[in-house]
Structure formats: structure tokens, C-alpha cells
Amino acid sequence: MPASAAEGYAVAVGLLPQLAGRRLDRGDAQYWLGRFAGLAADAAACALDAGDPEGAVTMLESGRCVLAAQALDSRGDLSELRERSPELAAEFEALGAEFETDTSRDRLALAGELEELAARIRELPGLDRFLRPPSLADLTAQAHEGPVVYVNVSGYRCDAVILTPDGVQVRPLPDLSSEALRQRVRSFRAALAAEPDSRLFAERTIHETLEWLWDTVAGPCWTRSVRRRGSGGRRSGCSACCRCTPPVTTATAVPRWWTG
């Protein structure tokens, strides 16, 4: 039942912020999130199986924003908040900074204060998404500058989820798999760390990796979204569990792609 699986995964992704909440220190939060690496990608894959590409985008953004939101708690860009309410911004920065120190205060109580403050901030005009993933409407608005491409890698299926002003398109990537990606990442990292006497082998590995990226990921995305619309793709998000993956930007002629 794809719909039931998608619903269950959506509930699980909704619980991820509790693993990265300020009730845990950063090391513990990252440990527990690491135990569930790939959850958002699997949730997105199930949403696609259920015929809900918009839900897939929501799952990917929710998973991607968990650690980003935790980092913003203490040292993110609060310029908009400062403009709307300098007092709340100062209070938020002070509480966030206390989390970065070995405070003697009860961490659970401090987290409660920070969450209560964030709720008050969301009541301000234009800040209802503070420390929350962007809405689908916000993402669609960004797509007016060029398609936003998410490369989703899951054990269930692999796809390019393409956000355009006209809606969400899906491009299956049948030649991409989690295992193939892991092997390419290992080879790519080894090439980058190669000794000078292995330079020719390293260069060949890098070129082969870029060719594979074009044939497997970037080329199909270009054909489906960019070439048809006659515009440059603006950025791409990758929900693969491997960090520092080979660069999609270098493998394409599309400007300003981003992999995360």
C-alpha cells in the first residue's frame, strides 16, 4: 500500500526535529540523526510511489532543514528578525549562545524557553516559517528563476524531482542506485586524496565520475526540465546519505546547481 507507507514515513520525518532539538547537545543530536540517515529520502520515494510528488518535495525539505534549523538556532542569519523585533532577536541570540556553552542551567528548561520564544517569533508578520522548512508555495516562487532539482537517492527508487513554476515534475533515474553512488563517492574521494605519482589515475577517475554523473543524473534532468523550458537550471539538492558527493555542477553546463 504505497499511500499507507507514505503516511507512515511522513509521521517519522515529522519526528526528526525532536532528535535534533535543543534538549540534546549537538553531538547527541547528530548521532541520533545519523542513525536515521536516508529516512527523508525513503519518505520521498514512498510519496512518489503514492503519486504525490508535492509530498515528496515536502519530505525532502523537512529532512534537509533539520540540522540547518539547529545551526540557525544560535548563529544563523537573523537579520529579518532584527528588523521586525530587535528585542526578540537579542533574546533569541542570548538563549542560543547559552546552548553553545557549558551552561549550569537545566538544558531541558532552556530548550523549552527557546521553543516558546520561537513560537512567539512565528507570530510576527512574515516570520511564520521561522526555523521551519519553506512551504511549497515559497519553493515554487523560487523556481521562477529556474527549475529547482532535487536528486533523491533511495533503496526504493531514485528520481530527479523537478520543481517548476508550473508544478512538480518527476524524472526517474533508473541507472542510479545507492550502492552505485557509494562506490563512486569512494573512488572520487580516493582520487582527490591521491599522491602525486598517481595523478594520471586520479584524473582518469575524476573524468569517469563526471561522465557517469552526466549520463546518470545531470543529462536526464537537463533534457526533462532545462532544455524544454529554455532556461538555466538554478540549483539542485541531493538527498543521498553520502556527504561530499561528486559535484553535479562540474558535470553539467547548467549554472548554479547546488548539491547538499
C-alpha positions as a Python dict, from the first residue, in 0.01 Angstrom:
ca = {
    (1, 'M'): (0, 0, 0),
    (2, 'P'): (207, 300, -121),
    (3, 'A'): (-28, 552, 39),
    (4, 'S'): (-4, 386, 382),
    (5, 'A'): (375, 364, 359),
    (6, 'A'): (398, 729, 257),
    (7, 'E'): (177, 829, 551),
    (8, 'G'): (390, 634, 797),
    (9, 'Y'): (713, 779, 664),
    (10, 'A'): (565, 1131, 682),
    (11, 'V'): (495, 1078, 1052),
    (12, 'A'): (853, 956, 1106),
    (13, 'V'): (1004, 1255, 922),
    (14, 'G'): (785, 1484, 1132),
    (15, 'L'): (951, 1341, 1443),
    (16, 'L'): (1306, 1410, 1321),
    (17, 'P'): (1322, 1761, 1474),
    (18, 'Q'): (1288, 1603, 1817),
    (19, 'L'): (1615, 1416, 1756),
    (20, 'A'): (1789, 1742, 1670),
    (21, 'G'): (1612, 1952, 1931),
    (22, 'R'): (1791, 2167, 2181),
    (23, 'R'): (1707, 1921, 2456),
    (24, 'L'): (2009, 1725, 2325),
    (25, 'D'): (2357, 1860, 2279),
    (26, 'R'): (2482, 1886, 1922),
    (27, 'G'): (2688, 1565, 1936),
    (28, 'D'): (2396, 1357, 2062),
    (29, 'A'): (2160, 1512, 1809),
    (30, 'Q'): (2394, 1435, 1520),
    (31, 'Y'): (2442, 1081, 1646),
    (32, 'W'): (2070, 1007, 1652),
    (33, 'L'): (2010, 1178, 1319),
    (34, 'G'): (2290, 965, 1174),
    (35, 'R'): (2102, 655, 1286),
    (36, 'F'): (1814, 764, 1064),
    (37, 'A'): (2015, 884, 764),
    (38, 'G'): (1816, 835, 448),
    (39, 'L'): (1477, 850, 620),
    (40, 'A'): (1365, 1161, 431),
    (41, 'A'): (1484, 1010, 101),
    (42, 'D'): (1283, 693, 166),
    (43, 'A'): (984, 904, 266),
    (44, 'A'): (1009, 1098, -59),
    (45, 'A'): (1037, 776, -260),
    (46, 'C'): (722, 639, -97),
    (47, 'A'): (541, 966, -166),
    (48, 'L'): (636, 932, -532),
    (49, 'D'): (512, 572, -537),
    (50, 'A'): (184, 702, -396),
    (51, 'G'): (157, 957, -678),
    (52, 'D'): (229, 1257, -455),
    (53, 'P'): (530, 1449, -595),
    (54, 'E'): (440, 1758, -390),
    (55, 'G'): (455, 1545, -77),
    (56, 'A'): (797, 1420, -187),
    (57, 'V'): (925, 1778, -202),
    (58, 'T'): (785, 1843, 146),
    (59, 'M'): (961, 1534, 285),
    (60, 'L'): (1295, 1631, 128),
    (61, 'E'): (1278, 1987, 257),
    (62, 'S'): (1174, 1873, 603),
    (63, 'G'): (1467, 1633, 630),
    (64, 'R'): (1715, 1879, 483),
    (65, 'C'): (1620, 2156, 722),
    (66, 'V'): (1652, 1966, 1050),
    (67, 'L'): (2024, 2025, 1114),
    (68, 'A'): (2012, 2358, 932),
    (69, 'A'): (1745, 2476, 1174),
    (70, 'Q'): (1952, 2360, 1471),
    (71, 'A'): (2252, 2556, 1345),
    (72, 'L'): (2039, 2865, 1288),
    (73, 'D'): (1922, 2848, 1649),
    (74, 'S'): (2245, 3005, 1763),
    (75, 'R'): (2441, 3156, 1477),
    (76, 'G'): (2221, 3188, 1171),
    (77, 'D'): (2119, 3495, 979),
    (78, 'L'): (1865, 3674, 1198),
    (79, 'S'): (1863, 3998, 1001),
    (80, 'E'): (1491, 3980, 918),
    (81, 'L'): (1406, 3911, 1280),
    (82, 'R'): (1621, 4204, 1392),
    (83, 'E'): (1431, 4431, 1157),
    (84, 'R'): (1092, 4315, 1287),
    (85, 'S'): (1176, 4288, 1655),
    (86, 'P'): (1526, 4374, 1783),
    (87, 'E'): (1422, 4271, 2134),
    (88, 'L'): (1316, 3920, 2037),
    (89, 'A'): (1626, 3883, 1819),
    (90, 'A'): (1853, 3977, 2110),
    (91, 'E'): (1669, 3737, 2341),
    (92, 'F'): (1694, 3457, 2086),
    (93, 'E'): (2066, 3514, 2030),
    (94, 'A'): (2130, 3514, 2406),
    (95, 'L'): (1946, 3185, 2459),
    (96, 'G'): (2111, 3030, 2155),
    (97, 'A'): (2455, 3136, 2273),
    (98, 'E'): (2392, 2979, 2612),
    (99, 'F'): (2339, 2644, 2441),
    (100, 'E'): (2688, 2672, 2292),
    (101, 'T'): (2846, 2699, 2637),
    (102, 'D'): (2870, 2457, 2928),
    (103, 'T'): (2577, 2622, 3099),
    (104, 'S'): (2487, 2525, 3452),
    (105, 'R'): (2118, 2578, 3379),
    (106, 'D'): (1884, 2286, 3320),
    (107, 'R'): (1910, 2206, 2950),
    (108, 'L'): (1554, 2081, 2926),
    (109, 'A'): (1415, 2403, 3074),
    (110, 'L'): (1639, 2611, 2849),
    (111, 'A'): (1515, 2423, 2543),
    (112, 'G'): (1158, 2491, 2650),
    (113, 'E'): (1233, 2863, 2673),
    (114, 'L'): (1386, 2864, 2328),
    (115, 'E'): (1090, 2678, 2173),
    (116, 'E'): (846, 2914, 2342),
    (117, 'L'): (1041, 3212, 2209),
    (118, 'A'): (1043, 3064, 1857),
    (119, 'A'): (664, 3029, 1876),
    (120, 'R'): (635, 3398, 1970),
    (121, 'I'): (860, 3490, 1679),
    (122, 'R'): (639, 3297, 1435),
    (123, 'E'): (352, 3523, 1533),
    (124, 'L'): (529, 3819, 1374),
    (125, 'P'): (422, 3914, 1019),
    (126, 'G'): (630, 3732, 758),
    (127, 'L'): (807, 3504, 1008),
    (128, 'D'): (555, 3220, 1032),
    (129, 'R'): (817, 2981, 881),
    (130, 'F'): (1091, 3073, 1130),
    (131, 'L'): (1309, 2762, 1187),
    (132, 'R'): (1069, 2562, 972),
    (133, 'P'): (1111, 2421, 621),
    (134, 'P'): (993, 2654, 343),
    (135, 'S'): (643, 2595, 215),
    (136, 'L'): (579, 2451, -129),
    (137, 'A'): (449, 2793, -236),
    (138, 'D'): (779, 2956, -129),
    (139, 'L'): (979, 2697, -320),
    (140, 'T'): (762, 2736, -629),
    (141, 'A'): (820, 3110, -619),
    (142, 'Q'): (1196, 3048, -624),
    (143, 'A'): (1153, 2824, -930),
    (144, 'H'): (1058, 3128, -1136),
    (145, 'E'): (1434, 3195, -1158),
    (146, 'G'): (1490, 2846, -1298),
    (147, 'P'): (1393, 2487, -1211),
    (148, 'V'): (1488, 2358, -867),
    (149, 'V'): (1609, 1999, -895),
    (150, 'Y'): (1622, 1752, -607),
    (151, 'V'): (1818, 1433, -673),
    (152, 'N'): (1661, 1174, -447),
    (153, 'V'): (1854, 851, -383),
    (154, 'S'): (1666, 576, -201),
    (155, 'G'): (1674, 199, -182),
    (156, 'Y'): (1318, 204, -314),
    (157, 'R'): (1375, 421, -621),
    (158, 'C'): (1591, 707, -749),
    (159, 'D'): (1448, 1017, -913),
    (160, 'A'): (1505, 1376, -1006),
    (161, 'V'): (1221, 1577, -852),
    (162, 'I'): (1198, 1897, -1054),
    (163, 'L'): (1019, 2198, -913),
    (164, 'T'): (898, 2450, -1174),
    (165, 'P'): (652, 2741, -1166),
    (166, 'D'): (401, 2504, -1328),
    (167, 'G'): (433, 2240, -1056),
    (168, 'V'): (644, 1937, -966),
    (169, 'Q'): (778, 1705, -1235),
    (170, 'V'): (943, 1368, -1173),
    (171, 'R'): (1221, 1219, -1382),
    (172, 'P'): (1304, 856, -1285),
    (173, 'L'): (1678, 781, -1275),
    (174, 'P'): (1689, 405, -1338),
    (175, 'D'): (2069, 392, -1373),
    (176, 'L'): (2125, 548, -1032),
    (177, 'S'): (2133, 345, -709),
    (178, 'S'): (2251, 386, -352),
    (179, 'E'): (2527, 127, -398),
    (180, 'A'): (2648, 279, -725),
    (181, 'L'): (2661, 620, -561),
    (182, 'R'): (2857, 490, -263),
    (183, 'Q'): (3112, 326, -493),
    (184, 'R'): (3152, 643, -697),
    (185, 'V'): (3190, 854, -384),
    (186, 'R'): (3464, 625, -251),
    (187, 'S'): (3652, 636, -581),
    (188, 'F'): (3612, 1011, -614),
    (189, 'R'): (3741, 1079, -262),
    (190, 'A'): (4034, 844, -317),
    (191, 'A'): (4121, 1030, -638),
    (192, 'L'): (4114, 1365, -460),
    (193, 'A'): (4350, 1230, -193),
    (194, 'A'): (4584, 1054, -438),
    (195, 'E'): (4958, 1103, -418),
    (196, 'P'): (5133, 1296, -700),
    (197, 'D'): (5270, 975, -855),
    (198, 'S'): (4909, 857, -902),
    (199, 'R'): (4796, 1176, -1071),
    (200, 'L'): (4707, 1020, -1408),
    (201, 'F'): (4496, 750, -1245),
    (202, 'A'): (4325, 1010, -1024),
    (203, 'E'): (4247, 1236, -1320),
    (204, 'R'): (4100, 944, -1512),
    (205, 'T'): (3882, 852, -1214),
    (206, 'I'): (3757, 1209, -1182),
    (207, 'H'): (3673, 1232, -1553),
    (208, 'E'): (3496, 896, -1542),
    (209, 'T'): (3296, 1010, -1241),
    (210, 'L'): (3188, 1330, -1414),
    (211, 'E'): (3086, 1136, -1725),
    (212, 'W'): (2885, 899, -1507),
    (213, 'L'): (2715, 1193, -1335),
    (214, 'W'): (2615, 1342, -1668),
    (215, 'D'): (2482, 1014, -1812),
    (216, 'T'): (2306, 910, -1492),
    (217, 'V'): (2181, 1230, -1331),
    (218, 'A'): (2251, 1564, -1495),
    (219, 'G'): (2175, 1471, -1855),
    (220, 'P'): (1825, 1335, -1787),
    (221, 'C'): (1746, 1639, -1570),
    (222, 'W'): (1865, 1877, -1841),
    (223, 'T'): (1656, 1701, -2106),
    (224, 'R'): (1342, 1695, -1893),
    (225, 'S'): (1344, 2040, -1731),
    (226, 'V'): (1602, 2286, -1854),
    (227, 'R'): (1618, 2233, -2228),
    (228, 'R'): (1239, 2207, -2259),
    (229, 'R'): (1187, 2533, -2073),
    (230, 'G'): (1476, 2708, -2246),
    (231, 'S'): (1628, 2831, -1921),
    (232, 'G'): (1921, 2751, -1695),
    (233, 'G'): (1861, 2521, -1401),
    (234, 'R'): (1917, 2718, -1086),
    (235, 'R'): (2008, 2467, -822),
    (236, 'S'): (1985, 2108, -719),
    (237, 'G'): (1951, 1940, -382),
    (238, 'C'): (2073, 1587, -322),
    (239, 'S'): (1912, 1377, -50),
    (240, 'A'): (2169, 1099, -75),
    (241, 'C'): (2309, 977, 255),
    (242, 'C'): (2672, 1028, 144),
    (243, 'R'): (2811, 1373, 214),
    (244, 'C'): (3060, 1542, -20),
    (245, 'T'): (2930, 1358, -323),
    (246, 'P'): (3089, 1415, -665),
    (247, 'P'): (2996, 1761, -793),
    (248, 'V'): (2688, 1770, -1014),
    (249, 'T'): (2776, 2127, -1113),
    (250, 'T'): (3102, 2027, -1276),
    (251, 'A'): (2931, 1755, -1475),
    (252, 'T'): (2685, 1991, -1638),
    (253, 'A'): (2661, 2305, -1841),
    (254, 'V'): (2386, 2424, -1609),
    (255, 'P'): (2489, 2725, -1396),
    (256, 'R'): (2448, 2750, -1020),
    (257, 'W'): (2345, 2399, -929),
    (258, 'W'): (2376, 2309, -564),
    (259, 'T'): (2426, 1971, -401),
    (260, 'G'): (2369, 1917, -36),
}
